[in-house]
C-alpha cells in the first residue's frame, strides 16, 4: 500500500476497523508470541539469550573470503531478472530470523512479536521501534507494505505464487502491519513465508523500477552492507558496527567477521587452485574427485594449513536430478522417461567417478523423515485412491526403486528393458537410430549445462542412450543464457539441485503443481501437470499436524517418483569442507545448516601463524 493524499481518511477507517476487531469474539483467541512455527512448537522461550549454536563470546574482526561460480548482475533478491549476487541476504533483514536448529521456527527481528487468531486468518507483526535502515532512518510498516505490494505487482513469479493467498497488507500505525489472508488452507504456512521475506525500503525504490536489475545496492538494514560490487570478480560486504539488531537474541554471537568477500571464478578447477594459493578461505567440496584426490600432495594441506572435515547435515539433502521436460513431445510418455532412468548406471559412476561417496537418490524428500518407505499406509492409500486412474499402478503396491546396474550383464538387461519400453511407447529402430514409428522423426535429447565439468558425469550416460539409438548430446552455454533458457523452459534435460524444507508446505506448489507448469521462472522444471499431484500438494498445505503432513508428503513422493519426471542422481547427507585453519567455531553446530558464514569467527592466534597477508 503506497501512501497518498487520502491517507488520513484511510488511517481513520483503519482505526475504526481495529476497534471493531478488538470487540469481535475472535479477539479473545488471539495469541501474541515472540516467534513462529508451522505447528506452534518453539524451542526457545521469550527470554532466551541466544541460539544454542552461537557463541556469545565470539570475537569480532577480520575478513572471511569464499567463492562463487560465474558472475552476477543483480542485487535485488525479490525479482526474476538477472543473476543474484552470492550472500545478498546479508544486506537485508526480514521480519523474523530463522533458527537453524528447529524445523521451521522463526524469532523476532524487525518484528518484535506477532499476533494471530487460531485460524490464522490474519497475522499482525509489531515492529521494533529501534529497527533502522543503514542510513539511520526508521523501518516502518509502510516499508513492509511496499515490499509485499511490489512482490505482488513486479516480484519473482515464484514469490507471487507463494503469496497468491495473501489478500492484502495494511499499515496500522508506523510500527504495526497486518497481513490478511484469503479463506484458504495455505494460511498455515503464510505467516512464516511473510516473516522470512527481505524487507525493502520504500523511499529507496521511489522513482526506481522495482522489476529492473540493479548493481546499485538497495538501501539495506541487515548485519552487513554491500561496499563493493565488482561484477564478474567479487562482491564485498562490511559488517555494520552500529547495526540496530546486533544485541537481539537471534543475533547474539553471530555475524562475527568485519568483512565478507565472495571471489567469482569461471571454472571450478581454477577455484580449487585459487584455494591452495590463499585467494579465499574455504569451500564446500561437492565434486567427489576433488574431495577424494584433489588435495593430495598440496603443500598447504600436507603441512596442516588447510584442513578438511566432514560435518553432519540433518536437513533434507535436496533434490538433485536430471529433470526431464515433459513439455517436449518425446518426453511426454512415462514409459519413455522410465527407459531413460533404466539407462542411468549409477553404480558404475559412483565407483569410477565418485569414489563411492554418494548414495542414489530414491525420493524427492531424501535424508528426511518425509520420504516414502515400504508399501503405502492405509492413511496414504486413502489420499491416493481417488486418483488411481491418474497415477502409475506401482504407487499403490511398493516403494519406488531405481534400477541397479553394477556389471555389464545388469546393464544389458536394463537397456533391453528400456528398449522394450521405448517400443511400447511408439519408438522404433531404423538404420540404427531411434525414430518415431509414425512420423519417422528421430529421438533427440539435449542436456543443457552452464559449465563443462559435468560432462564427465553425463558422457557415460549418453553412451548408454546412444546404444538405445537416441541422438543425445551436451550443450554448454554461459550462465546468463542458461538461466534465461531454464526460466523459459527451453530445454530437453537439465541438471538441477534445490533444497526441500524440513516442513514442506505452500512452496510445493511452485515445484510440482500444474499452476506453475507454465509460469516463467517456476521450479516446475519437468512441467508436471497432473490432478493427482495437485490434490496431494494441497493435502500437504492443509495438513494440521506433523503426522498428517508426513502422510501427505509420502503419498506425493510416491506419485512423483513413479511418475518418472526426473532421473534421480545422488546425495551424501554431509558437508565436506576444506578451509584455511584460521577460524574458531562454536562447540555446537546447527542441525540444519553449516553455520560458517554467520557463527564462525577469525581466531587471531591461528590467523597470525598463517600470515596470509590479509
Coordinates of N, CA and C in Angstrom, one line a residue, residues 203-416:
X203 N 11.4 4.3 0.4 CA 12.0 5.5 0.0 C 13.0 5.3 -1.1
X204 N 13.9 4.2 -0.9 CA 14.9 4.0 -1.9 C 14.4 3.7 -3.2
X205 N 13.3 2.9 -3.3 CA 12.8 2.5 -4.6 C 11.9 3.5 -5.2
X206 N 11.6 4.6 -4.5 CA 10.7 5.7 -5.1 C 11.5 6.2 -6.3
X207 N 10.9 6.2 -7.5 CA 11.5 6.7 -8.7 C 12.3 5.6 -9.4
X208 N 12.4 4.4 -8.9 CA 13.1 3.3 -9.5 C 12.2 2.2 -9.9
X209 N 12.5 1.5 -10.9 CA 11.7 0.3 -11.4 C 12.1 -0.9 -10.5
X210 N 11.2 -1.4 -9.7 CA 11.4 -2.5 -8.8 C 11.8 -3.7 -9.6
X211 N 11.2 -3.9 -10.8 CA 11.5 -5.2 -11.5 C 12.8 -5.2 -12.3
X212 N 13.5 -4.0 -12.4 CA 14.7 -3.9 -13.1 C 15.9 -4.4 -12.3
X213 N 16.9 -5.1 -12.9 CA 18.1 -5.4 -12.2 C 18.8 -4.2 -11.8
X214 N 19.6 -4.3 -10.7 CA 20.3 -3.1 -10.2 C 21.7 -3.6 -9.7
X215 N 22.7 -2.8 -10.0 CA 24.0 -3.0 -9.4 C 24.3 -1.9 -8.4
X216 N 23.3 -1.1 -8.2 CA 23.4 0.0 -7.2 C 22.8 -0.7 -6.0
X217 N 23.5 -0.9 -4.9 CA 23.0 -1.7 -3.8 C 21.7 -1.0 -3.2
X218 N 20.6 -1.7 -3.1 CA 19.4 -1.0 -2.5 C 19.8 -0.8 -1.0
X219 N 19.1 0.2 -0.4 CA 19.3 0.5 1.0 C 18.9 -0.7 1.8
X220 N 19.8 -1.2 2.7 CA 19.6 -2.3 3.4 C 19.4 -2.0 4.9
X221 N 19.2 -3.1 5.7 CA 19.1 -3.0 7.1 C 19.7 -4.1 7.9
X222 N 20.4 -5.0 7.1 CA 21.0 -6.2 7.7 C 22.3 -6.0 8.4
X223 N 22.9 -7.1 8.9 CA 24.2 -7.1 9.7 C 25.3 -6.6 8.8
X224 N 25.3 -6.7 7.5 CA 26.3 -6.3 6.6 C 25.7 -5.3 5.6
X225 N 26.6 -4.5 5.0 CA 26.2 -3.7 3.9 C 27.1 -4.0 2.7
X226 N 26.6 -3.9 1.5 CA 27.5 -4.1 0.3 C 28.3 -2.9 0.1
X227 N 29.6 -3.0 0.1 CA 30.5 -1.9 0.0 C 31.3 -1.9 -1.3
X228 N 31.3 -3.1 -2.0 CA 32.0 -3.2 -3.3 C 31.3 -4.2 -4.1
X229 N 30.9 -3.9 -5.3 CA 30.3 -4.9 -6.2 C 31.0 -4.8 -7.5
X230 N 32.0 -5.7 -7.7 CA 32.9 -5.7 -8.9 C 32.4 -6.8 -9.7
X231 N 31.5 -6.5 -10.6 CA 30.8 -7.5 -11.4 C 31.8 -8.4 -12.2
X232 N 31.6 -9.7 -12.0 CA 32.5 -10.7 -12.7 C 33.7 -11.1 -11.9
X233 N 34.0 -10.3 -10.8 CA 35.1 -10.5 -10.0 C 34.8 -10.9 -8.5
X234 N 34.1 -10.0 -7.9 CA 33.8 -10.2 -6.5 C 32.7 -9.3 -6.0
X235 N 32.2 -9.6 -4.8 CA 31.3 -8.7 -4.0 C 31.8 -8.7 -2.6
X236 N 31.8 -7.6 -1.9 CA 32.3 -7.4 -0.6 C 31.2 -6.8 0.3
X237 N 31.1 -7.5 1.5 CA 30.1 -7.0 2.5 C 30.9 -6.6 3.7
X238 N 30.5 -5.5 4.3 CA 31.2 -5.0 5.5 C 30.2 -4.9 6.7
X239 N 30.6 -5.5 7.8 CA 29.8 -5.5 9.0 C 29.4 -4.1 9.4
X240 N 28.2 -3.9 9.7 CA 27.7 -2.6 10.2 C 27.9 -2.5 11.7
X241 N 28.9 -1.6 12.1 CA 29.3 -1.6 13.5 C 28.1 -1.2 14.4
X242 N 27.2 -0.3 13.9 CA 26.1 0.1 14.8 C 24.8 -0.5 14.3
X243 N 24.9 -1.7 13.8 CA 23.8 -2.5 13.4 C 22.7 -2.5 14.4
X244 N 21.5 -2.1 14.1 CA 20.5 -1.9 15.1 C 20.1 -3.1 15.8
X245 N 20.2 -4.3 15.2 CA 19.7 -5.6 15.8 C 20.9 -6.5 16.4
X246 N 22.1 -5.9 16.5 CA 23.2 -6.8 16.9 C 23.0 -7.4 18.3
X247 N 22.2 -6.8 19.2 CA 22.1 -7.3 20.5 C 20.8 -8.1 20.7
X248 N 20.0 -8.3 19.7 CA 18.8 -9.1 19.8 C 19.2 -10.6 20.0
X249 N 18.4 -11.4 20.7 CA 18.8 -12.8 21.0 C 19.1 -13.6 19.7
X250 N 18.3 -13.3 18.6 CA 18.5 -14.0 17.4 C 19.9 -13.7 16.7
X251 N 20.6 -12.7 17.2 CA 21.8 -12.2 16.5 C 23.0 -12.4 17.4
X252 N 22.8 -12.6 18.7 CA 24.0 -12.6 19.6 C 24.9 -13.8 19.3
X253 N 26.2 -13.5 19.1 CA 27.2 -14.5 18.8 C 27.3 -14.8 17.3
X254 N 26.6 -14.0 16.5 CA 26.6 -14.2 15.0 C 27.2 -13.0 14.3
X255 N 27.5 -13.2 13.0 CA 28.0 -12.1 12.2 C 29.3 -11.5 12.8
X256 N 30.3 -12.4 12.9 CA 31.5 -12.1 13.6 C 32.6 -11.5 12.7
X257 N 32.5 -11.7 11.4 CA 33.6 -11.2 10.5 C 33.3 -9.7 10.3
X258 N 34.4 -8.9 10.2 CA 34.3 -7.5 9.9 C 33.9 -7.3 8.4
X259 N 34.5 -8.2 7.6 CA 34.2 -8.2 6.1 C 34.0 -9.6 5.6
X260 N 33.1 -9.7 4.7 CA 32.8 -11.0 4.0 C 33.0 -10.7 2.5
X261 N 33.8 -11.5 1.9 CA 34.1 -11.2 0.4 C 33.9 -12.5 -0.3
X262 N 33.2 -12.4 -1.5 CA 33.0 -13.5 -2.4 C 33.8 -13.3 -3.7
X263 N 34.7 -14.2 -3.9 CA 35.5 -14.2 -5.2 C 34.8 -15.0 -6.2
X264 N 34.7 -14.5 -7.4 CA 34.0 -15.2 -8.5 C 35.0 -15.8 -9.4
X265 N 34.7 -17.1 -9.9 CA 35.6 -17.8 -10.8 C 34.7 -18.4 -11.9
X266 N 35.3 -18.5 -13.1 CA 34.6 -19.0 -14.2 C 34.6 -20.6 -14.2
X267 N 35.5 -21.2 -13.5 CA 35.7 -22.6 -13.6 C 36.0 -23.2 -12.2
X268 N 35.4 -24.3 -11.8 CA 35.6 -24.9 -10.5 C 37.1 -25.3 -10.3
X269 N 37.7 -25.8 -11.4 CA 39.1 -26.2 -11.2 C 40.0 -25.0 -10.9
X270 N 39.7 -23.9 -11.6 CA 40.5 -22.7 -11.3 C 40.3 -22.3 -9.8
X271 N 39.0 -22.4 -9.4 CA 38.7 -22.0 -8.0 C 39.5 -22.9 -7.0
X272 N 39.6 -24.2 -7.3 CA 40.3 -25.1 -6.5 C 41.8 -24.7 -6.3
X273 N 42.4 -24.3 -7.5 CA 43.8 -23.9 -7.4 C 43.9 -22.5 -6.6
X274 N 42.9 -21.7 -6.8 CA 42.9 -20.4 -6.0 C 42.8 -20.6 -4.5
X275 N 42.1 -21.7 -4.1 CA 42.0 -22.0 -2.7 C 43.4 -22.3 -2.2
X276 N 44.2 -23.2 -2.9 CA 45.5 -23.5 -2.4 C 46.4 -22.3 -2.4
X277 N 46.2 -21.3 -3.3 CA 47.0 -20.2 -3.3 C 46.7 -19.1 -2.3
X278 N 45.6 -19.4 -1.5 CA 45.2 -18.5 -0.4 C 44.3 -17.4 -0.9
X279 N 43.7 -17.5 -2.1 CA 42.9 -16.4 -2.7 C 41.6 -16.3 -1.9
X280 N 41.1 -17.4 -1.3 CA 40.0 -17.4 -0.4 C 40.1 -18.4 0.6
X281 N 39.2 -18.5 1.6 CA 39.4 -19.2 2.8 C 38.8 -20.6 2.9
X282 N 37.7 -20.8 2.2 CA 37.0 -22.1 2.4 C 36.1 -22.4 1.2
X283 N 35.8 -23.6 1.1 CA 34.8 -24.1 0.1 C 34.1 -25.4 0.6
X284 N 32.9 -25.5 0.3 CA 32.2 -26.8 0.4 C 32.5 -27.6 -0.8
X285 N 33.1 -28.7 -0.7 CA 33.6 -29.5 -1.9 C 32.5 -30.5 -2.3
X286 N 31.8 -30.2 -3.4 CA 30.7 -31.0 -3.9 C 31.1 -31.9 -5.1
X287 N 32.4 -31.8 -5.5 CA 32.9 -32.6 -6.6 C 33.7 -33.8 -6.0
X288 N 33.2 -35.0 -6.1 CA 33.8 -36.2 -5.5 C 35.3 -36.3 -5.8
X289 N 35.6 -36.1 -7.1 CA 37.0 -36.2 -7.5 C 37.9 -35.3 -6.7
X290 N 37.4 -34.0 -6.5 CA 38.2 -33.1 -5.8 C 38.4 -33.5 -4.3
X291 N 37.3 -34.0 -3.7 CA 37.4 -34.4 -2.3 C 38.3 -35.6 -2.1
X292 N 38.2 -36.6 -3.1 CA 39.0 -37.8 -2.9 C 40.5 -37.7 -3.2
X293 N 40.8 -36.9 -4.2 CA 42.2 -36.8 -4.6 C 42.7 -35.4 -4.9
X294 N 41.9 -34.4 -4.9 CA 42.3 -33.1 -5.3 C 43.1 -32.4 -4.3
X295 N 43.3 -32.9 -3.1 CA 44.1 -32.3 -2.1 C 45.4 -33.0 -1.9
X296 N 45.6 -34.1 -2.5 CA 46.8 -35.0 -2.3 C 48.0 -34.2 -2.8
X297 N 49.1 -34.2 -1.9 CA 50.4 -33.6 -2.3 C 50.4 -32.1 -2.3
X298 N 49.4 -31.5 -1.9 CA 49.4 -30.0 -1.9 C 50.1 -29.5 -0.6
X299 N 51.0 -28.6 -0.7 CA 51.8 -28.1 0.5 C 50.9 -27.6 1.6
X300 N 49.9 -26.7 1.3 CA 49.2 -26.2 2.5 C 48.3 -27.3 3.2
X301 N 48.0 -28.4 2.5 CA 47.3 -29.5 3.1 C 48.3 -30.4 3.8
X302 N 49.4 -30.7 3.2 CA 50.4 -31.5 3.9 C 50.9 -30.9 5.2
X303 N 51.1 -29.6 5.3 CA 51.6 -29.0 6.5 C 50.6 -28.6 7.4
X304 N 49.3 -28.8 7.1 CA 48.2 -28.6 8.1 C 47.6 -27.2 8.0
X305 N 48.0 -26.4 7.1 CA 47.4 -25.0 7.0 C 46.0 -25.1 6.4
X306 N 45.8 -26.0 5.5 CA 44.4 -26.3 5.0 C 43.9 -27.5 5.7
X307 N 42.7 -27.4 6.3 CA 42.1 -28.6 7.0 C 40.9 -29.0 6.1
X308 N 40.6 -30.3 6.3 CA 39.4 -30.8 5.7 C 38.5 -31.5 6.8
X309 N 37.2 -31.4 6.7 CA 36.4 -32.1 7.7 C 35.0 -32.4 7.0
X310 N 34.4 -33.4 7.6 CA 33.0 -33.8 7.2 C 32.1 -33.4 8.4
X311 N 31.1 -32.7 8.2 CA 30.2 -32.3 9.2 C 28.8 -32.8 8.8
X312 N 28.0 -33.3 9.8 CA 26.7 -33.8 9.5 C 25.7 -32.7 9.0
X313 N 24.9 -33.1 8.1 CA 23.8 -32.3 7.6 C 22.5 -33.0 7.8
X314 N 21.7 -32.6 8.8 CA 20.5 -33.2 9.1 C 19.3 -32.7 8.3
X315 N 19.6 -31.7 7.5 CA 18.5 -31.1 6.6 C 18.2 -32.0 5.5
X316 N 17.1 -31.9 4.8 CA 16.8 -32.7 3.6 C 17.9 -32.4 2.6
X317 N 18.4 -33.5 2.0 CA 19.6 -33.4 1.1 C 19.4 -32.6 -0.1
X318 N 18.1 -32.3 -0.4 CA 17.9 -31.6 -1.6 C 17.6 -32.5 -2.8
X319 N 17.0 -32.0 -3.8 CA 16.7 -32.8 -5.0 C 17.7 -32.5 -6.0
X320 N 18.5 -33.5 -6.3 CA 19.5 -33.4 -7.4 C 19.1 -34.4 -8.5
X321 N 18.8 -34.0 -9.6 CA 18.3 -34.9 -10.7 C 18.5 -34.3 -12.0
X322 N 18.3 -35.2 -13.0 CA 18.2 -34.8 -14.4 C 16.7 -34.6 -14.7
X323 N 16.3 -33.4 -14.7 CA 14.9 -33.1 -14.9 C 14.5 -33.2 -16.4
X324 N 13.5 -34.0 -16.6 CA 13.0 -34.3 -18.0 C 11.8 -33.4 -18.3
X325 N 12.0 -32.6 -19.3 CA 11.0 -31.6 -19.6 C 9.8 -32.3 -20.4
X326 N 8.7 -32.6 -19.7 CA 7.6 -33.3 -20.3 C 6.8 -32.4 -21.3
X327 N 7.2 -31.1 -21.3 CA 6.6 -30.2 -22.3 C 7.1 -30.6 -23.7
X328 N 8.2 -31.3 -23.8 CA 8.8 -31.8 -25.1 C 8.0 -33.1 -25.4
X329 N 7.6 -33.2 -26.7 CA 6.8 -34.4 -27.1 C 7.5 -35.7 -26.8
X330 N 8.8 -35.8 -27.0 CA 9.5 -37.1 -26.9 C 9.6 -37.5 -25.4
X331 N 9.3 -36.6 -24.5 CA 9.4 -36.9 -23.1 C 8.1 -36.9 -22.4
X332 N 7.0 -36.8 -23.1 CA 5.6 -36.8 -22.5 C 5.2 -38.1 -22.0
X333 N 5.7 -39.2 -22.5 CA 5.2 -40.6 -22.2 C 6.0 -41.1 -21.0
X334 N 5.3 -41.6 -19.9 CA 6.1 -42.1 -18.8 C 6.9 -43.3 -19.1
X335 N 6.6 -44.1 -20.0 CA 7.4 -45.2 -20.4 C 8.7 -44.8 -21.0
X336 N 8.7 -43.7 -21.7 CA 10.0 -43.1 -22.2 C 10.9 -42.7 -21.1
X337 N 10.3 -42.0 -20.2 CA 11.0 -41.5 -19.0 C 11.6 -42.6 -18.2
X338 N 10.8 -43.7 -18.0 CA 11.3 -44.8 -17.3 C 12.5 -45.5 -18.0
X339 N 12.4 -45.5 -19.3 CA 13.5 -46.0 -20.1 C 14.8 -45.2 -19.9
X340 N 14.7 -43.9 -19.8 CA 15.8 -43.1 -19.6 C 16.5 -43.4 -18.2
X341 N 15.6 -43.6 -17.2 CA 16.1 -44.0 -15.9 C 16.9 -45.3 -15.9
X342 N 16.4 -46.3 -16.7 CA 17.0 -47.6 -16.8 C 18.4 -47.5 -17.4
X343 N 18.6 -46.5 -18.2 CA 19.9 -46.3 -18.9 C 21.0 -45.7 -18.0
X344 N 20.6 -45.2 -16.8 CA 21.5 -44.4 -15.9 C 22.2 -45.4 -15.0
X345 N 23.5 -45.6 -15.2 CA 24.3 -46.6 -14.5 C 24.9 -45.9 -13.3
X346 N 24.2 -45.7 -12.2 CA 24.7 -45.0 -11.0 C 25.8 -45.8 -10.4
X347 N 25.7 -47.1 -10.3 CA 26.7 -48.0 -9.6 C 28.1 -47.8 -10.3
X348 N 28.2 -47.8 -11.6 CA 29.5 -47.6 -12.3 C 30.0 -46.2 -12.0
X349 N 29.1 -45.2 -12.1 CA 29.5 -43.8 -11.9 C 30.0 -43.6 -10.4
X350 N 29.3 -44.2 -9.5 CA 29.7 -44.0 -8.1 C 31.1 -44.6 -7.8
X351 N 31.3 -45.8 -8.4 CA 32.6 -46.4 -8.1 C 33.7 -45.8 -8.9
X352 N 33.5 -45.4 -10.2 CA 34.5 -44.9 -11.0 C 34.7 -43.4 -10.9
X353 N 33.7 -42.7 -10.8 CA 33.8 -41.2 -10.9 C 33.7 -40.6 -9.5
X354 N 32.9 -41.2 -8.6 CA 32.6 -40.5 -7.3 C 33.2 -41.2 -6.1
X355 N 34.1 -42.1 -6.3 CA 34.9 -42.8 -5.3 C 34.0 -43.3 -4.2
X356 N 32.8 -43.7 -4.6 CA 31.9 -44.4 -3.6 C 31.3 -43.6 -2.5
X357 N 31.3 -42.2 -2.7 CA 30.9 -41.4 -1.5 C 29.4 -41.0 -1.6
X358 N 28.7 -41.4 -2.7 CA 27.3 -41.0 -2.8 C 26.4 -42.1 -2.6
X359 N 25.1 -41.8 -2.4 CA 24.0 -42.7 -2.4 C 23.0 -42.3 -3.4
X360 N 22.4 -43.2 -4.1 CA 21.4 -42.9 -5.2 C 20.2 -42.3 -4.5
X361 N 19.7 -41.2 -5.1 CA 18.5 -40.6 -4.6 C 17.3 -41.4 -5.0
X362 N 16.5 -41.7 -4.0 CA 15.3 -42.5 -4.3 C 14.0 -41.8 -3.8
X363 N 14.1 -40.5 -3.5 CA 13.0 -39.8 -3.0 C 13.2 -38.3 -3.3
X364 N 12.1 -37.6 -3.5 CA 12.1 -36.1 -3.6 C 12.3 -35.4 -2.3
X365 N 12.3 -36.2 -1.2 CA 12.5 -35.7 0.2 C 13.5 -36.5 0.9
X366 N 14.6 -36.7 0.2 CA 15.7 -37.6 0.7 C 16.3 -37.0 2.0
X367 N 16.8 -37.9 2.8 CA 17.5 -37.5 4.1 C 16.6 -36.8 5.0
X368 N 15.3 -37.1 5.0 CA 14.3 -36.5 5.9 C 13.3 -37.6 6.3
X369 N 12.5 -37.4 7.4 CA 11.5 -38.3 7.8 C 10.2 -38.2 6.9
X370 N 10.3 -37.4 5.9 CA 9.2 -37.2 5.0 C 9.2 -38.2 3.8
X371 N 10.4 -38.8 3.5 CA 10.5 -39.7 2.4 C 9.6 -40.9 2.5
X372 N 9.1 -41.4 1.4 CA 8.3 -42.6 1.4 C 9.1 -43.8 1.6
X373 N 8.6 -44.8 2.3 CA 9.3 -46.0 2.6 C 8.3 -47.2 2.6
X374 N 8.7 -48.4 2.1 CA 7.8 -49.5 2.2 C 6.5 -49.3 1.4
X375 N 5.6 -50.2 1.6 CA 4.3 -50.1 1.0 C 3.5 -48.9 1.6
X376 N 2.6 -48.3 0.8 CA 1.8 -47.2 1.4 C 0.9 -47.6 2.5
X377 N 0.8 -46.7 3.5 CA 0.0 -47.0 4.7 C -1.5 -46.8 4.3
X378 N -2.3 -47.2 5.2 CA -3.8 -47.0 5.0 C -4.1 -45.5 4.8
X379 N -3.5 -44.7 5.6 CA -3.7 -43.3 5.5 C -3.3 -42.7 4.1
X380 N -2.1 -43.2 3.6 CA -1.7 -42.8 2.3 C -2.7 -43.3 1.2
X381 N -3.1 -44.5 1.4 CA -4.0 -45.1 0.4 C -5.3 -44.3 0.3
X382 N -5.7 -43.8 1.4 CA -7.0 -43.0 1.4 C -6.8 -41.8 0.6
X383 N -5.6 -41.2 0.6 CA -5.3 -40.0 -0.2 C -5.2 -40.3 -1.6
X384 N -4.6 -41.5 -1.9 CA -4.2 -41.9 -3.3 C -5.4 -42.5 -4.1
X385 N -6.3 -43.1 -3.4 CA -7.3 -43.9 -4.1 C -8.2 -43.1 -5.1
X386 N -8.6 -41.9 -4.8 CA -9.4 -41.1 -5.8 C -8.6 -40.9 -7.1
X387 N -7.3 -41.1 -7.1 CA -6.5 -40.7 -8.2 C -5.9 -42.0 -8.9
X388 N -6.5 -43.1 -8.7 CA -5.9 -44.4 -9.2 C -5.8 -44.3 -10.7
X389 N -6.6 -43.7 -11.4 CA -6.5 -43.6 -12.9 C -5.5 -42.6 -13.4
X390 N -5.0 -41.8 -12.5 CA -4.1 -40.7 -12.9 C -2.6 -41.0 -12.6
X391 N -2.4 -42.1 -11.9 CA -1.0 -42.3 -11.4 C -0.6 -43.8 -11.8
X392 N 0.7 -44.0 -11.7 CA 1.2 -45.4 -12.0 C 0.6 -46.4 -11.0
X393 N 0.3 -47.6 -11.5 CA -0.2 -48.6 -10.6 C 0.7 -49.0 -9.5
X394 N 2.0 -48.9 -9.8 CA 3.0 -49.2 -8.8 C 2.9 -48.4 -7.5
X395 N 2.4 -47.2 -7.6 CA 2.2 -46.3 -6.5 C 1.5 -47.0 -5.3
X396 N 0.5 -47.8 -5.7 CA -0.3 -48.5 -4.7 C 0.3 -49.8 -4.1
X397 N 1.4 -50.2 -4.7 CA 1.9 -51.5 -4.4 C 3.2 -51.6 -3.7
X398 N 4.2 -50.7 -4.0 CA 5.5 -50.8 -3.5 C 6.3 -49.5 -3.5
X399 N 7.4 -49.4 -2.8 CA 8.2 -48.2 -2.9 C 8.9 -48.1 -4.2
X400 N 9.2 -46.9 -4.6 CA 10.0 -46.7 -5.8 C 11.4 -47.2 -5.6
X401 N 12.0 -47.9 -6.6 CA 13.4 -48.3 -6.5 C 14.0 -48.1 -7.9
X402 N 15.2 -47.4 -7.9 CA 15.9 -47.2 -9.1 C 16.5 -48.5 -9.6
X403 N 16.6 -48.7 -10.9 CA 17.3 -49.9 -11.5 C 18.7 -50.0 -11.0
X404 N 19.2 -51.2 -10.8 CA 20.5 -51.5 -10.4 C 21.4 -52.0 -11.5
X405 N 22.5 -51.4 -11.7 CA 23.5 -51.9 -12.7 C 24.6 -52.6 -12.0
X406 N 25.8 -52.2 -12.1 CA 26.9 -52.8 -11.3 C 27.8 -53.7 -12.1
X407 N 27.3 -54.3 -13.2 CA 28.1 -55.1 -14.1 C 27.5 -55.1 -15.5
X408 N 28.2 -55.6 -16.4 CA 27.8 -55.5 -17.8 C 26.5 -56.3 -18.1
X409 N 26.3 -57.4 -17.4 CA 25.1 -58.2 -17.5 C 23.9 -57.4 -17.1
X410 N 24.0 -56.8 -15.9 CA 22.9 -56.0 -15.4 C 22.6 -54.8 -16.4
X411 N 23.6 -54.2 -16.9 CA 23.4 -53.1 -17.8 C 22.7 -53.5 -19.0
X412 N 23.2 -54.6 -19.6 CA 22.5 -55.1 -20.8 C 21.0 -55.4 -20.6
X413 N 20.7 -56.0 -19.4 CA 19.3 -56.3 -19.1 C 18.5 -55.0 -18.9
X414 N 19.1 -54.0 -18.3 CA 18.4 -52.8 -18.1 C 18.1 -52.1 -19.5
X415 N 19.1 -52.1 -20.4 CA 19.0 -51.5 -21.7 C 17.9 -52.3 -22.5
X416 N 17.9 -53.6 -22.4 CA 16.9 -54.4 -23.1 C 15.5 -53.9 -22.6

